Amino acid sequence: MMIDEYKEGDTIQILIAGTHIGAVMEDWLESRRECDIKVRRAKTKGCVVLETTDVIYAAHIVQWFPKVKTNIKK
């Protein structure tokens, strides 16, 4: 993840396989994360985009799934 480019309030977009999003949502619910996430369809077939402004949660997902692609939206 390009953490050097992150500024407070930026949205972190994570491209993740659609087969993994259920596990991510379950983790988010069970751990009672205090951040909002948004999940939407991706242009890449079989994938979804997860968006959050919480850099700690985004880093958690990247550690869990190291091959995901990330983008920071200003």
Coordinates of N, CA, C and O in Angstrom, one line a residue:
M1 N 0.8 -1.2 0.0 CA 0.0 0.0 0.0 C 0.9 1.2 0.0 O 1.9 1.3 0.6
M2 N 0.5 2.3 -0.7 CA 1.3 3.5 -0.8 C 1.0 4.4 0.4 O 0.3 5.5 0.2
I3 N 1.4 4.0 1.6 CA 1.1 4.8 2.8 C 1.6 6.2 2.8 O 1.1 7.1 3.4
D4 N 2.7 6.4 2.1 CA 3.3 7.7 2.0 C 2.4 8.8 1.4 O 2.5 10.0 1.7
E5 N 1.5 8.3 0.5 CA 0.6 9.2 -0.2 C -0.7 9.5 0.6 O -1.4 10.3 0.2
Y6 N -0.9 8.7 1.6 CA -2.2 8.9 2.4 C -2.2 10.1 3.2 O -1.2 10.5 3.9
K7 N -3.3 10.9 3.1 CA -3.5 12.0 4.0 C -4.8 11.8 4.7 O -5.7 11.1 4.2
E8 N -5.0 12.3 5.9 CA -6.2 12.1 6.7 C -7.4 12.5 5.9 O -7.5 13.5 5.2
G9 N -8.4 11.6 5.9 CA -9.6 11.8 5.1 C -9.7 11.2 3.7 O -10.7 11.2 3.1
D10 N -8.5 10.8 3.2 CA -8.5 10.2 1.9 C -9.2 8.8 2.0 O -9.3 8.2 3.0
T11 N -9.7 8.4 0.8 CA -10.4 7.1 0.7 C -9.4 6.1 0.2 O -8.8 6.3 -0.9
I12 N -9.3 5.0 0.8 CA -8.4 3.9 0.4 C -9.3 2.9 -0.3 O -10.3 2.4 0.2
Q13 N -9.0 2.6 -1.6 CA -9.7 1.6 -2.4 C -8.9 0.3 -2.5 O -7.7 0.4 -2.8
I14 N -9.5 -0.8 -2.2 CA -8.8 -2.1 -2.3 C -9.6 -3.0 -3.2 O -10.8 -3.2 -3.0
L15 N -8.9 -3.5 -4.2 CA -9.5 -4.4 -5.2 C -9.3 -5.8 -4.6 O -8.1 -6.2 -4.5
I16 N -10.4 -6.5 -4.3 CA -10.3 -7.8 -3.7 C -11.2 -8.8 -4.4 O -12.2 -8.4 -5.0
A17 N -10.7 -10.0 -4.4 CA -11.5 -11.1 -5.1 C -12.9 -11.2 -4.5 O -13.0 -11.1 -3.2
G18 N -13.9 -11.3 -5.3 CA -15.3 -11.5 -4.8 C -15.4 -12.6 -3.8 O -16.3 -12.6 -2.9
T19 N -14.6 -13.7 -4.0 CA -14.7 -14.8 -3.1 C -14.2 -14.5 -1.7 O -14.5 -15.3 -0.8
H20 N -13.5 -13.5 -1.5 CA -12.9 -13.1 -0.2 C -13.7 -12.1 0.6 O -13.5 -11.9 1.7
I21 N -14.6 -11.4 -0.1 CA -15.3 -10.3 0.5 C -16.2 -10.8 1.7 O -16.4 -10.0 2.7
G22 N -16.7 -12.0 1.6 CA -17.5 -12.5 2.8 C -16.7 -12.6 4.0 O -17.2 -12.2 5.1
A23 N -15.5 -13.1 3.9 CA -14.6 -13.2 5.1 C -14.2 -11.8 5.6 O -14.2 -11.6 6.8
V24 N -14.0 -10.8 4.7 CA -13.7 -9.5 5.1 C -14.9 -8.8 5.9 O -14.7 -8.2 6.9
M25 N -16.1 -9.0 5.3 CA -17.3 -8.5 6.0 C -17.5 -9.1 7.4 O -17.9 -8.4 8.3
E26 N -17.3 -10.4 7.5 CA -17.5 -11.1 8.7 C -16.4 -10.6 9.7 O -16.8 -10.3 10.9
D27 N -15.2 -10.4 9.3 CA -14.2 -9.8 10.2 C -14.6 -8.4 10.7 O -14.4 -8.1 11.8
W28 N -15.1 -7.6 9.8 CA -15.5 -6.2 10.1 C -16.6 -6.2 11.1 O -16.6 -5.5 12.1
L29 N -17.6 -7.1 10.9 CA -18.7 -7.2 11.8 C -18.3 -7.7 13.2 O -18.7 -7.2 14.2
E30 N -17.6 -8.8 13.2 CA -17.2 -9.5 14.5 C -16.3 -8.7 15.3 O -16.3 -8.7 16.5
S31 N -15.4 -8.0 14.7 CA -14.4 -7.2 15.4 C -14.9 -5.8 15.8 O -14.2 -5.1 16.5
R32 N -16.1 -5.5 15.4 CA -16.8 -4.2 15.7 C -15.9 -3.0 15.4 O -15.7 -2.2 16.2
R33 N -15.4 -3.1 14.2 CA -14.5 -2.0 13.7 C -15.3 -0.6 13.8 O -16.4 -0.6 13.4
E34 N -14.6 0.4 14.2 CA -15.2 1.7 14.3 C -14.9 2.5 13.0 O -14.5 3.7 13.1
C35 N -15.1 1.9 11.9 CA -14.9 2.6 10.6 C -16.0 2.2 9.7 O -16.6 1.1 9.8
D36 N -16.2 3.0 8.7 CA -17.2 2.7 7.7 C -16.5 2.1 6.5 O -15.3 2.4 6.2
I37 N -17.2 1.1 5.9 CA -16.6 0.6 4.6 C -17.7 0.6 3.6 O -18.9 0.6 3.9
K38 N -17.3 0.7 2.4 CA -18.2 0.6 1.2 C -17.8 -0.4 0.3 O -16.6 -0.5 0.0
V39 N -18.6 -1.3 -0.2 CA -18.3 -2.4 -1.1 C -19.1 -2.1 -2.4 O -20.3 -1.9 -2.3
R40 N -18.4 -2.2 -3.5 CA -19.1 -2.0 -4.8 C -18.4 -2.9 -5.8 O -17.3 -3.4 -5.6
R41 N -19.2 -3.1 -6.9 CA -18.7 -3.9 -8.0 C -17.5 -3.3 -8.6 O -17.4 -2.1 -8.7
A42 N -16.6 -4.1 -9.1 CA -15.4 -3.6 -9.8 C -15.5 -3.9 -11.3 O -16.3 -4.7 -11.7
K43 N -14.8 -3.1 -12.1 CA -14.8 -3.4 -13.5 C -14.1 -4.7 -13.8 O -14.3 -5.3 -14.8
T44 N -13.2 -5.1 -12.9 CA -12.4 -6.3 -13.1 C -13.3 -7.5 -12.7 O -13.9 -7.6 -11.6
K45 N -13.5 -8.4 -13.7 CA -14.4 -9.5 -13.5 C -14.0 -10.4 -12.2 O -12.8 -10.7 -12.0
G46 N -15.0 -10.7 -11.4 CA -14.8 -11.5 -10.3 C -14.2 -10.8 -9.0 O -13.9 -11.4 -8.0
C47 N -14.1 -9.5 -9.1 CA -13.6 -8.7 -8.0 C -14.6 -7.6 -7.5 O -15.5 -7.3 -8.2
V48 N -14.3 -7.1 -6.3 CA -15.1 -6.0 -5.8 C -14.1 -5.0 -5.2 O -13.0 -5.3 -5.0
V49 N -14.6 -3.8 -5.1 CA -13.8 -2.7 -4.5 C -14.3 -2.4 -3.1 O -15.5 -2.2 -2.9
L50 N -13.4 -2.5 -2.1 CA -13.7 -2.1 -0.8 C -13.1 -0.7 -0.5 O -11.9 -0.5 -0.8
E51 N -13.9 0.2 0.0 CA -13.4 1.6 0.2 C -13.6 1.9 1.7 O -14.6 1.6 2.3
T52 N -12.5 2.5 2.3 CA -12.6 2.9 3.7 C -11.6 4.1 3.8 O -10.7 4.3 3.0
T53 N -11.9 4.9 4.9 CA -11.0 6.0 5.2 C -10.1 5.6 6.4 O -9.3 6.4 6.8
D54 N -10.2 4.4 6.9 CA -9.5 4.0 8.0 C -8.2 3.3 7.5 O -8.2 2.1 7.1
V55 N -7.1 3.9 7.7 CA -5.8 3.4 7.2 C -5.4 2.1 7.9 O -4.8 1.2 7.4
I56 N -5.7 2.0 9.2 CA -5.4 0.8 10.0 C -6.1 -0.4 9.5 O -5.6 -1.5 9.4
Y57 N -7.4 -0.2 9.2 CA -8.2 -1.3 8.7 C -7.8 -1.7 7.3 O -7.7 -2.9 7.0
A58 N -7.4 -0.7 6.5 CA -6.9 -1.0 5.2 C -5.6 -1.8 5.2 O -5.4 -2.8 4.5
A59 N -4.7 -1.4 6.2 CA -3.5 -2.2 6.3 C -3.7 -3.6 6.8 O -3.0 -4.5 6.4
H60 N -4.7 -3.8 7.6 CA -5.1 -5.1 8.1 C -5.5 -6.0 6.9 O -5.1 -7.2 6.8
I61 N -6.3 -5.5 6.0 CA -6.8 -6.2 4.9 C -5.6 -6.6 4.0 O -5.5 -7.7 3.5
V62 N -4.7 -5.6 3.8 CA -3.5 -5.8 2.9 C -2.6 -6.9 3.5 O -2.0 -7.7 2.8
Q63 N -2.5 -6.9 4.8 CA -1.7 -8.0 5.4 C -2.3 -9.3 5.3 O -1.7 -10.3 5.1
W64 N -3.7 -9.3 5.4 CA -4.4 -10.6 5.3 C -4.4 -11.1 3.8 O -4.3 -12.3 3.6
F65 N -4.5 -10.2 2.9 CA -4.5 -10.6 1.4 C -3.4 -9.8 0.7 O -3.7 -8.7 0.1
P66 N -2.2 -10.2 0.8 CA -1.1 -9.3 0.3 C -1.0 -9.0 -1.2 O -0.4 -8.1 -1.6
K67 N -1.8 -9.8 -2.0 CA -1.7 -9.6 -3.4 C -2.8 -8.6 -3.9 O -3.0 -8.4 -5.1
V68 N -3.6 -8.0 -3.0 CA -4.6 -7.1 -3.4 C -4.0 -5.8 -4.0 O -2.9 -5.4 -3.7
K69 N -4.7 -5.1 -4.9 CA -4.3 -3.9 -5.4 C -5.0 -2.7 -4.6 O -6.1 -2.9 -4.3
T70 N -4.2 -1.7 -4.4 CA -4.8 -0.6 -3.6 C -4.6 0.7 -4.4 O -3.8 0.9 -5.3
N71 N -5.5 1.7 -4.0 CA -5.4 3.0 -4.6 C -5.9 4.0 -3.5 O -6.8 3.7 -2.7
I72 N -5.3 5.2 -3.5 CA -5.7 6.2 -2.6 C -6.4 7.3 -3.4 O -5.8 7.9 -4.3
K73 N -7.6 7.6 -3.0 CA -8.5 8.6 -3.7 C -8.5 9.8 -2.8 O -8.9 9.8 -1.7
K74 N -8.0 10.9 -3.4 CA -8.0 12.2 -2.6 C -9.3 12.8 -2.4 O -10.2 12.6 -3.1

